[in-house]
Short mmCIF file of C-alpha atoms in Angstrom, two decimals:
data_model
loop_
_atom_site.label_atom_id
_atom_site.label_comp_id
_atom_site.label_asym_id
_atom_site.label_seq_id
_atom_site.Cartn_x
_atom_site.Cartn_y
_atom_site.Cartn_z
CA UNK A 38 0.00 0.00 0.00
CA UNK A 39 2.80 2.43 0.89
CA UNK A 40 4.45 1.89 -2.48
CA UNK A 41 1.41 2.99 -4.49
CA UNK A 42 1.15 6.12 -2.34
CA UNK A 43 4.62 7.16 -3.39
CA UNK A 44 5.20 9.19 -6.51
CA UNK A 45 6.97 7.58 -9.50
CA UNK A 46 10.67 6.84 -9.11
CA UNK A 47 12.77 9.81 -10.20
CA UNK A 48 9.93 12.32 -9.64
CA UNK A 49 11.50 15.79 -9.53
CA UNK A 50 10.45 17.55 -6.32
CA UNK A 51 11.64 21.11 -5.82
CA UNK A 52 10.83 24.79 -5.79
CA UNK A 53 10.79 27.74 -8.18
CA UNK A 54 11.93 31.36 -8.33
CA UNK A 55 12.47 34.04 -11.01
CA UNK A 56 15.57 36.20 -11.35
CA UNK A 57 13.72 39.53 -11.29
CA UNK A 58 11.79 38.57 -8.16
CA UNK A 59 14.69 37.37 -6.05
CA UNK A 60 18.17 38.27 -7.35
CA UNK A 61 18.31 42.04 -6.86
CA UNK A 62 21.74 43.49 -7.73
CA UNK A 63 20.05 45.11 -10.73
CA UNK A 64 23.10 47.20 -11.70
CA UNK A 65 26.04 45.05 -10.57
CA UNK A 66 28.70 43.29 -12.64
CA UNK A 67 27.59 44.76 -15.94
CA UNK A 68 23.89 43.91 -15.73
CA UNK A 69 21.68 46.12 -17.87
CA UNK A 70 18.23 47.53 -17.22
CA UNK A 71 15.18 45.34 -17.98
CA UNK A 72 11.42 45.89 -18.18
CA UNK A 73 10.95 43.94 -14.95
CA UNK A 74 13.17 46.44 -13.09
CA UNK A 75 11.12 49.54 -13.90
CA UNK A 76 7.76 48.22 -12.65
CA UNK A 77 7.01 49.83 -9.25
CA UNK A 78 4.82 48.65 -6.40
CA UNK A 79 1.62 50.66 -6.05
CA UNK A 80 -1.48 51.75 -7.96
CA UNK A 81 0.32 52.36 -11.29
CA UNK A 82 1.76 48.85 -11.47
CA UNK A 83 -1.15 47.32 -13.39
CA UNK A 84 -1.23 50.08 -16.02
CA UNK A 85 2.53 49.67 -16.55
CA UNK A 86 2.62 45.86 -16.83
CA UNK A 87 -0.31 45.96 -19.27
CA UNK A 88 1.47 48.47 -21.53
CA UNK A 89 -1.06 51.25 -20.97
CA UNK A 90 1.29 53.56 -19.04
CA UNK A 91 4.83 54.23 -20.19
CA UNK A 92 7.59 53.94 -17.60
CA UNK A 93 10.95 53.14 -19.18
CA UNK A 94 13.20 54.25 -16.32
CA UNK A 95 13.14 54.86 -12.57
CA UNK A 96 11.04 57.85 -11.58
CA UNK A 97 10.88 59.91 -8.40
CA UNK A 98 8.23 58.98 -5.88
CA UNK A 99 8.11 55.26 -6.72
CA UNK A 100 9.62 52.18 -5.06
CA UNK A 101 10.99 49.49 -7.38
CA UNK A 102 11.15 46.20 -5.46
CA UNK A 103 13.13 44.27 -8.12
CA UNK A 104 16.16 46.54 -7.62
CA UNK A 105 17.17 44.63 -4.50
CA UNK A 106 14.43 41.98 -4.06
CA UNK A 107 15.83 39.45 -1.52
CA UNK A 108 19.41 39.88 -2.81
CA UNK A 109 19.78 36.24 -3.80
CA UNK A 110 22.64 37.44 -6.01
CA UNK A 111 24.75 37.54 -2.83
CA UNK A 112 22.87 34.83 -0.87
CA UNK A 113 22.48 32.04 -3.44
CA UNK A 114 24.90 29.64 -1.74
CA UNK A 115 23.06 29.98 1.55
CA UNK A 116 19.68 29.63 -0.19
CA UNK A 117 20.65 26.58 -2.25
CA UNK A 118 22.02 24.93 0.91
CA UNK A 119 18.55 25.40 2.46
CA UNK A 120 16.91 23.92 -0.65
CA UNK A 121 19.29 20.97 -0.37
CA UNK A 122 18.36 20.54 3.29
CA UNK A 123 14.75 20.16 2.18
CA UNK A 124 15.91 17.50 -0.27
CA UNK A 125 15.18 19.29 -3.54
CA UNK A 126 15.74 17.13 -6.63
CA UNK A 127 15.36 20.16 -8.88
CA UNK A 128 15.41 23.95 -8.57
CA UNK A 129 13.61 26.06 -11.15
CA UNK A 130 15.22 29.45 -11.68
CA UNK A 131 15.47 31.94 -14.51
CA UNK A 132 18.24 33.76 -16.33
CA UNK A 133 18.29 37.56 -16.22
CA UNK A 134 18.76 38.32 -19.92
CA UNK A 135 20.50 41.61 -19.08
CA UNK A 136 23.17 39.81 -17.05
CA UNK A 137 24.20 37.97 -20.23
CA UNK A 138 23.57 40.70 -22.82
CA UNK A 139 23.06 43.98 -20.89
CA UNK A 140 21.48 45.79 -23.87
CA UNK A 141 20.31 42.67 -25.65
CA UNK A 142 21.87 43.49 -29.03
CA UNK A 143 25.59 43.13 -28.23
CA UNK A 144 27.72 40.67 -30.16
CA UNK A 145 29.76 39.57 -27.12
CA UNK A 146 28.13 38.35 -23.88
CA UNK A 147 28.96 39.68 -20.41
CA UNK A 148 31.37 37.20 -18.83
CA UNK A 149 30.49 38.24 -15.26
CA UNK A 150 26.86 37.27 -15.86
CA UNK A 151 27.77 33.95 -17.48
CA UNK A 152 30.13 33.13 -14.59
CA UNK A 153 27.46 33.94 -11.99
CA UNK A 154 25.02 31.37 -13.37
CA UNK A 155 27.77 28.83 -13.96
CA UNK A 156 28.71 29.08 -10.28
CA UNK A 157 25.04 28.85 -9.29
CA UNK A 158 24.47 25.71 -11.38
CA UNK A 159 27.60 24.10 -9.96
CA UNK A 160 26.35 24.89 -6.48
CA UNK A 161 23.11 23.06 -7.32
CA UNK A 162 25.01 20.02 -8.63
CA UNK A 163 27.11 19.95 -5.46
CA UNK A 164 23.92 18.87 -3.67
CA UNK A 165 22.55 16.70 -6.48
CA UNK A 166 19.98 19.32 -7.48
CA UNK A 167 19.06 19.42 -11.18
CA UNK A 168 18.62 23.02 -12.45
CA UNK A 169 15.41 23.68 -14.41
CA UNK A 170 16.11 26.94 -16.23
CA UNK A 171 13.62 29.43 -17.65
CA UNK A 172 15.39 31.36 -20.40
CA UNK A 173 12.98 34.30 -20.27
CA UNK A 174 10.84 34.86 -17.17
CA UNK A 175 9.27 38.16 -18.29
CA UNK A 176 12.75 39.69 -18.79
CA UNK A 177 13.32 41.94 -21.78
CA UNK A 178 16.27 44.37 -21.97
CA UNK A 179 15.01 47.96 -21.90
CA UNK A 180 17.31 48.81 -24.80
CA UNK A 181 15.42 46.28 -26.96
CA UNK A 182 12.13 47.89 -25.95
CA UNK A 183 13.27 51.47 -26.58
CA UNK A 184 15.19 50.78 -29.80
CA UNK A 185 13.11 47.99 -31.35
CA UNK A 186 9.70 48.05 -29.63
CA UNK A 187 10.12 44.75 -27.79
CA UNK A 188 8.66 41.54 -29.20
CA UNK A 189 6.54 43.36 -31.79
CA UNK A 190 9.79 43.55 -33.79
CA UNK A 191 10.99 40.55 -35.77
CA UNK A 192 14.61 41.45 -35.01
CA UNK A 193 13.99 40.08 -31.51
CA UNK A 194 14.30 36.60 -33.01
CA UNK A 195 18.00 37.16 -33.69
CA UNK A 196 18.69 38.58 -30.23
CA UNK A 197 16.88 35.70 -28.51
CA UNK A 198 18.61 33.11 -30.68
CA UNK A 199 21.99 34.57 -29.73
CA UNK A 200 21.04 34.42 -26.05
CA UNK A 201 19.97 30.77 -26.39
CA UNK A 202 23.08 29.68 -28.29
CA UNK A 203 25.22 31.34 -25.64
CA UNK A 204 23.37 29.60 -22.78
CA UNK A 205 23.16 26.15 -24.36
CA UNK A 206 26.85 26.21 -25.25
CA UNK A 207 28.15 27.57 -21.96
CA UNK A 208 25.99 25.37 -19.72
CA UNK A 209 26.14 22.12 -21.70
CA UNK A 210 26.28 19.33 -19.13
CA UNK A 211 25.21 21.66 -16.30
CA UNK A 212 21.59 22.20 -17.39
CA UNK A 213 19.38 19.55 -18.97
CA UNK A 214 15.87 20.99 -18.49
CA UNK A 215 14.96 24.30 -20.17
CA UNK A 216 11.80 26.39 -20.48
CA UNK A 217 11.67 28.95 -23.30
CA UNK A 218 9.18 31.60 -22.08
CA UNK A 219 7.46 31.82 -18.71
CA UNK A 220 3.65 31.91 -18.89
CA UNK A 221 3.73 32.75 -22.60
CA UNK A 222 -0.03 33.41 -22.61
CA UNK A 223 0.63 36.39 -20.30
CA UNK A 224 1.26 38.43 -23.49
CA UNK A 225 -2.51 38.79 -23.78
CA UNK A 226 -2.98 39.94 -20.17
CA UNK A 227 0.23 41.80 -19.18
CA UNK A 228 1.92 42.64 -22.50
CA UNK A 229 4.66 44.94 -21.16
CA UNK A 230 5.70 42.33 -18.64
CA UNK A 231 5.21 39.43 -21.06
CA UNK A 232 6.70 40.92 -24.23
CA UNK A 233 8.01 44.44 -23.60
CA UNK A 234 5.01 45.98 -25.34
CA UNK A 235 3.95 49.55 -24.63
CA UNK A 236 1.10 50.73 -26.83
CA UNK A 237 0.77 53.95 -28.79
CA UNK A 238 -2.51 55.84 -28.95
CA UNK A 239 -4.87 54.46 -31.58
CA UNK A 240 -2.81 51.32 -32.10
CA UNK A 241 -4.59 47.99 -32.74
CA UNK A 242 -3.46 46.35 -29.51
CA UNK A 243 -4.72 42.87 -30.37
CA UNK A 244 -2.81 42.95 -33.66
CA UNK A 245 0.39 43.94 -31.83
CA UNK A 246 -0.05 41.30 -29.12
CA UNK A 247 -0.62 38.44 -31.56
CA UNK A 248 2.27 39.55 -33.80
CA UNK A 249 4.52 39.58 -30.71
CA UNK A 250 3.12 36.17 -29.77
CA UNK A 251 4.08 34.82 -33.19
CA UNK A 252 7.62 36.12 -32.75
CA UNK A 253 7.90 34.48 -29.32
CA UNK A 254 6.50 31.20 -30.65
CA UNK A 255 9.01 31.14 -33.52
CA UNK A 256 11.78 32.07 -31.06
CA UNK A 257 10.69 29.19 -28.80
CA UNK A 258 10.83 26.72 -31.72
CA UNK A 259 14.27 28.04 -32.68
CA UNK A 260 15.47 27.58 -29.11
CA UNK A 261 14.13 24.01 -29.06
CA UNK A 262 15.95 23.24 -32.32
CA UNK A 263 19.26 24.70 -31.14
CA UNK A 264 19.02 23.01 -27.71
CA UNK A 265 18.66 19.60 -29.32
CA UNK A 266 21.48 20.28 -31.79
CA UNK A 267 23.95 21.45 -29.15
CA UNK A 268 23.12 18.69 -26.66
CA UNK A 269 20.75 15.83 -27.56
CA UNK A 270 20.30 15.28 -23.80
CA UNK A 271 18.52 18.64 -23.47
CA UNK A 272 14.79 18.59 -22.72
CA UNK A 273 12.90 21.74 -23.67
CA UNK A 274 9.46 22.68 -22.38
CA UNK A 275 6.89 25.40 -22.94
CA UNK A 276 5.21 27.13 -20.00
CA UNK A 277 1.56 28.08 -19.59
CA UNK A 278 -0.32 30.03 -16.93
CA UNK A 279 -2.96 27.31 -16.52
CA UNK A 280 -6.22 26.82 -14.68
CA UNK A 281 -9.27 25.30 -16.33
CA UNK A 282 -12.37 27.44 -16.86
CA UNK A 283 -15.69 26.14 -15.54
CA UNK A 284 -19.01 27.30 -17.04
CA UNK A 285 -20.87 29.51 -14.55
CA UNK A 286 -24.10 27.56 -15.08
CA UNK A 287 -25.30 24.62 -17.16
CA UNK A 288 -26.46 27.10 -19.81
CA UNK A 289 -24.80 26.18 -23.15
CA UNK A 290 -23.62 29.77 -23.67
CA UNK A 291 -21.66 29.55 -20.39
CA UNK A 292 -20.05 26.31 -21.51
CA UNK A 293 -19.13 27.96 -24.81
CA UNK A 294 -17.69 30.98 -22.95
CA UNK A 295 -15.53 28.65 -20.82
CA UNK A 296 -14.27 26.87 -23.93
CA UNK A 297 -13.41 30.19 -25.59
CA UNK A 298 -11.50 31.37 -22.51
CA UNK A 299 -9.52 28.12 -22.35
CA UNK A 300 -8.63 28.44 -26.01
CA UNK A 301 -7.06 31.88 -25.47
CA UNK A 302 -4.40 30.19 -23.35
CA UNK A 303 -4.16 26.81 -25.09
CA UNK A 304 -3.62 28.60 -28.40
CA UNK A 305 0.05 29.12 -27.49
CA UNK A 306 0.65 25.54 -26.37
CA UNK A 307 -1.25 24.18 -29.38
CA UNK A 308 1.51 25.75 -31.48
CA UNK A 309 4.41 24.75 -29.21
CA UNK A 310 3.25 21.17 -28.59
CA UNK A 311 1.43 20.35 -31.85
CA UNK A 312 3.45 22.49 -34.25
CA UNK A 313 0.83 24.53 -36.03
CA UNK A 314 -1.72 27.29 -35.54
CA UNK A 315 -5.18 25.96 -34.65
CA UNK A 316 -8.07 26.75 -36.98
CA UNK A 317 -10.03 28.54 -34.24
CA UNK A 318 -7.20 31.09 -33.93
CA UNK A 319 -7.01 31.65 -37.68
CA UNK A 320 -10.77 32.21 -37.80
CA UNK A 321 -10.59 34.63 -34.87
CA UNK A 322 -7.92 36.68 -36.65
CA UNK A 323 -10.02 36.63 -39.81
CA UNK A 324 -13.07 37.93 -37.93
CA UNK A 325 -11.11 40.64 -36.12
CA UNK A 326 -9.09 41.79 -39.12
CA UNK A 327 -5.79 40.70 -37.54
CA UNK A 328 -3.08 39.97 -40.09
CA UNK A 329 0.01 38.22 -38.74
CA UNK A 330 3.22 38.59 -40.72
CA UNK A 331 4.75 35.13 -40.93
CA UNK A 332 6.93 33.24 -43.38
CA UNK A 333 6.92 29.70 -44.75
CA UNK A 334 10.19 29.19 -42.83
CA UNK A 335 8.41 30.21 -39.61
CA UNK A 336 5.72 27.59 -40.12
CA UNK A 337 8.32 24.96 -40.95
CA UNK A 338 10.25 25.76 -37.75
CA UNK A 339 7.08 25.51 -35.66
CA UNK A 340 6.09 22.22 -37.26
CA UNK A 341 9.45 20.49 -36.83
CA UNK A 342 10.52 21.75 -33.39
CA UNK A 343 7.77 20.98 -30.90
CA UNK A 344 8.59 20.88 -27.20
CA UNK A 345 9.57 17.77 -25.24
CA UNK A 346 7.22 18.49 -22.35
CA UNK A 347 4.50 20.92 -21.26
CA UNK A 348 5.05 22.85 -18.05
CA UNK A 349 2.57 25.14 -16.35
CA UNK A 350 1.67 27.20 -13.31
CA UNK A 351 -1.50 26.43 -11.41
CA UNK A 352 -2.91 28.56 -8.62
CA UNK A 353 -6.66 28.49 -9.20
CA UNK A 354 -9.41 27.39 -11.55
CA UNK A 355 -11.56 30.05 -13.21
CA UNK A 356 -15.20 30.58 -14.14
CA UNK A 357 -16.67 32.00 -17.37
CA UNK A 358 -20.13 33.24 -18.27
CA UNK A 359 -21.80 34.07 -21.55
CA UNK A 360 -24.14 36.41 -19.71
CA UNK A 361 -22.85 40.02 -19.87
CA UNK A 362 -24.80 40.83 -16.69
CA UNK A 363 -22.65 38.47 -14.58
CA UNK A 364 -19.80 40.62 -13.31
CA UNK A 365 -18.93 39.43 -9.79
CA UNK A 366 -15.18 38.98 -10.31
CA UNK A 367 -12.38 37.64 -8.13
CA UNK A 368 -9.76 40.10 -6.88
CA UNK A 369 -6.00 40.36 -6.98
CA UNK A 370 -5.12 38.33 -10.05
CA UNK A 371 -4.07 39.21 -13.61
CA UNK A 372 -6.56 36.48 -14.58
CA UNK A 373 -9.62 37.91 -12.82
CA UNK A 374 -12.57 35.55 -13.25
CA UNK A 375 -16.13 35.21 -12.04
CA UNK A 376 -16.28 34.12 -8.40
CA UNK A 377 -16.99 30.47 -7.73
CA UNK A 378 -19.38 30.21 -4.74
CA UNK A 379 -18.19 26.67 -4.00
CA UNK A 380 -14.58 27.65 -3.28
CA UNK A 381 -12.73 29.48 -0.52
CA UNK A 382 -10.34 32.30 -1.38
CA UNK A 383 -6.86 33.34 -0.28
CA UNK A 384 -6.19 36.72 1.33
CA UNK A 385 -5.57 38.06 -2.18
CA UNK A 386 -8.83 36.72 -3.59
CA UNK A 387 -7.35 33.73 -5.42
CA UNK A 388 -9.80 30.84 -5.20
CA UNK A 389 -8.46 27.58 -3.78
CA UNK A 390 -9.33 24.51 -5.85
CA UNK A 391 -7.14 21.40 -5.51
CA UNK A 392 -9.50 19.28 -7.62
CA UNK A 393 -9.10 21.97 -10.28
CA UNK A 394 -5.44 20.98 -10.51
CA UNK A 395 -6.42 17.37 -11.27
CA UNK A 396 -8.93 18.63 -13.84
CA UNK A 397 -6.28 20.88 -15.43
CA UNK A 398 -3.70 18.05 -15.51
CA UNK A 399 -6.21 15.82 -17.28
CA UNK A 400 -7.23 18.55 -19.74
CA UNK A 401 -3.60 19.22 -20.73
CA UNK A 402 -2.78 15.49 -20.92
CA UNK A 403 -5.85 14.75 -23.05
CA UNK A 404 -4.98 17.62 -25.38
CA UNK A 405 -1.26 16.98 -25.94
CA UNK A 406 -0.19 13.54 -24.61
CA UNK A 407 3.20 14.98 -23.69
CA UNK A 408 4.91 14.68 -20.30
CA UNK A 409 3.92 17.51 -17.95
CA UNK A 410 5.72 19.47 -15.25
CA UNK A 411 3.98 21.61 -12.63
CA UNK A 412 6.51 24.42 -12.24
CA UNK A 413 4.47 26.84 -10.11
CA UNK A 414 1.89 26.18 -7.41
CA UNK A 415 1.53 27.75 -4.01
CA UNK A 416 -0.34 29.97 -1.59
CA UNK A 417 0.44 33.67 -1.25
CA UNK A 418 -0.32 34.66 2.34
CA UNK A 419 0.51 37.14 5.08
CA UNK A 420 2.95 35.35 7.39
CA UNK A 421 3.49 36.46 10.98
CA UNK A 422 6.90 35.31 12.28
CA UNK A 423 7.83 34.97 15.95
CA UNK A 424 10.99 36.61 17.38
CA UNK A 425 13.13 33.90 15.75
CA UNK A 426 11.57 34.31 12.31
CA UNK A 427 9.59 31.07 12.62
CA UNK A 428 6.18 30.97 10.95
CA UNK A 429 3.56 28.35 11.85
CA UNK A 430 2.11 28.31 8.32
CA UNK A 431 -0.39 25.47 8.67
CA UNK A 432 -2.59 27.17 6.04
CA UNK A 433 0.22 26.79 3.46
CA UNK A 434 0.77 23.16 4.42
CA UNK A 435 -2.97 22.49 4.03
CA UNK A 436 -2.99 24.12 0.57
CA UNK A 437 0.04 22.21 -0.69
CA UNK A 438 -1.09 18.92 0.85
CA UNK A 439 -4.43 19.08 -0.97
CA UNK A 440 -2.77 19.93 -4.29
CA UNK A 441 -0.15 17.17 -3.99
CA UNK A 442 -2.95 14.67 -3.29
CA UNK A 443 -4.71 15.89 -6.45
CA UNK A 444 -1.48 15.35 -8.42
CA UNK A 445 -1.19 11.84 -7.02
CA UNK A 446 -4.78 11.07 -8.04
CA UNK A 447 -4.09 12.36 -11.56
CA UNK A 448 -1.04 10.08 -11.85
CA UNK A 449 -2.42 6.88 -10.31
CA UNK A 450 -6.14 7.13 -11.03
CA UNK A 451 -6.09 8.98 -14.35
CA UNK A 452 -2.75 7.91 -15.81
CA UNK A 453 -1.25 11.31 -16.61
CA UNK A 454 2.52 11.56 -17.14
CA UNK A 455 3.96 14.04 -14.64
CA UNK A 456 7.71 14.67 -14.44
CA UNK A 457 7.89 16.86 -11.36
CA UNK A 458 6.57 19.60 -9.11
CA UNK A 459 8.23 22.87 -8.12
CA UNK A 460 6.28 25.02 -5.67
CA UNK A 461 6.28 28.72 -6.41
CA UNK A 462 8.44 31.02 -4.32
CA UNK A 463 10.12 28.27 -2.30
CA UNK A 464 11.83 31.20 -0.57
CA UNK A 465 9.86 34.43 0.00
CA UNK A 466 10.28 36.81 -2.93
CA UNK A 467 8.69 39.82 -4.63
CA UNK A 468 5.22 39.15 -6.08
CA UNK A 469 5.11 39.55 -9.88
CA UNK A 470 1.48 40.62 -9.85
CA UNK A 471 1.51 43.18 -7.04
CA UNK A 472 5.18 43.85 -6.27
CA UNK A 473 4.61 42.99 -2.61
CA UNK A 474 7.00 41.14 -0.31
CA UNK A 475 4.20 40.64 2.20
CA UNK A 476 2.47 38.25 -0.20
CA UNK A 477 4.62 35.30 0.79
CA UNK A 478 4.81 31.82 -0.73
CA UNK A 479 8.01 30.39 0.71
CA UNK A 480 9.12 27.61 3.00
CA UNK A 481 11.84 30.08 4.01
CA UNK A 482 10.95 33.44 5.58
CA UNK A 483 12.97 36.46 4.42
CA UNK A 484 13.03 39.51 6.68
CA UNK A 485 11.98 42.11 4.14
CA UNK A 486 8.82 44.23 3.83
CA UNK A 487 6.92 46.00 1.05
CA UNK A 488 8.95 49.17 1.50
CA UNK A 489 12.31 47.38 1.21
CA UNK A 490 13.12 47.39 4.93
CA UNK A 491 14.51 44.40 6.80
CA UNK A 492 17.68 42.45 7.53
CA UNK A 493 17.19 39.87 4.70
CA UNK A 494 17.76 37.17 7.33
CA UNK A 495 16.50 33.74 6.24
CA UNK A 496 14.58 31.47 8.62
CA UNK A 497 12.68 28.19 8.26
CA UNK A 498 8.90 28.05 8.46
CA UNK A 499 6.90 25.06 9.67
CA UNK A 500 6.25 24.16 6.01
CA UNK A 501 10.03 23.78 5.49
CA UNK A 502 10.08 20.68 7.69
CA UNK A 503 6.81 19.37 6.27
CA UNK A 504 8.01 19.61 2.64
CA UNK A 505 11.31 18.01 3.62
CA UNK A 506 9.37 14.98 4.87
CA UNK A 507 7.19 14.89 1.74
CA UNK A 508 10.29 14.76 -0.48
CA UNK A 509 12.13 12.24 1.71
CA UNK A 510 9.14 9.88 1.43
CA UNK A 511 8.65 10.62 -2.30
CA UNK A 512 5.20 11.91 -1.56
CA UNK A 513 4.05 9.13 0.75
CA UNK A 514 4.12 11.28 3.92
CA UNK A 515 1.82 14.12 2.95
CA UNK A 516 -0.09 14.16 6.24
#
């Protein structure tokens, strides 16, 4: 009985972070300025990340949390040692593009940036931790945005290809698992963050977003091709912000609305996993007068360089309605959806739905039949530490426990192929959505607040010891 309760042999347990949310050191050792640096905390954040308000540099009167974040740039050895103590098999992290190519269009990479990640990967291997590396986790050099317009410009393909060749060559043998773009469907919801897009007055924003999406999809296929050429051992995945939509009622128009909402996200993965644009997307563009510039070579690249696995983030399911009068939306999420009366919500209004993870796993498996990897899942909460920095975060343990059980059901009862699980923000970091430090996800508490005050001291929460036991038992000891 115990054996069946365990996860498959070789299951990759771990945690996930992003460079711009944890590294800090935004201007050290040759690093250039990126879009993710110039997004402040506060009421203007949403307008900036959605490309509606232009902020291309630091301005007076704003606080920019990514400048220092939790200073993992100087603490990574200490942090990786803590991950190793928990027993991590893998650690998902991202590359800061501007550490490698500060402006994005240089011909020669920045050696200090390359050396930093090489040291970090070697530190992981010292403990038997496999790095899972996101090439672009919302990072875009500001020079590429100001000079070229971000991913709306086809020239971005060359800059991204150069970045990928540099990474795959330098880290051959150190990194096996790669993700091309984090939450690629975020282009439609937070286009400045997702693709460096800032819109001009009167511009057809949907046209720009889908053209940028095409460029990122071709870039992803190119990266997959190069990764396999440089090292046949490389495994390349795409990454989706997932969460299945439920119809608000049994009315057929609500079911149709849910299907349409799902398609907006699956569109990207349909291309990355199946190799071609789905007919529903082509028809949508036709209806809306959107004309995407693409070449025969682009379509050939997409067709012949599909991903090895599908990775995704899952925090909540969503609800859709075909009734325009239904407007009771959830709070605090880029993906605001209609409230589900059957679910509880987090302090930030994200609805908690472990069964929704099983449903999402099955939907993705049924659609693509490719191995999957859950690379983000977790509970953002206000943690109250004692005088030693200890947090009794039973609410986080309860959330993760329920979601891990749902994963186990999907594997053993439904037969999905799941490679691993990395919880989001395994160490407290800056929230991408709100810029807050107080919205904490980690097993490790970091003494830092929303205003940038604090000692940066790391301390273990109750969930640290719980997750350590889960990993040690390969998922058998969830209770």
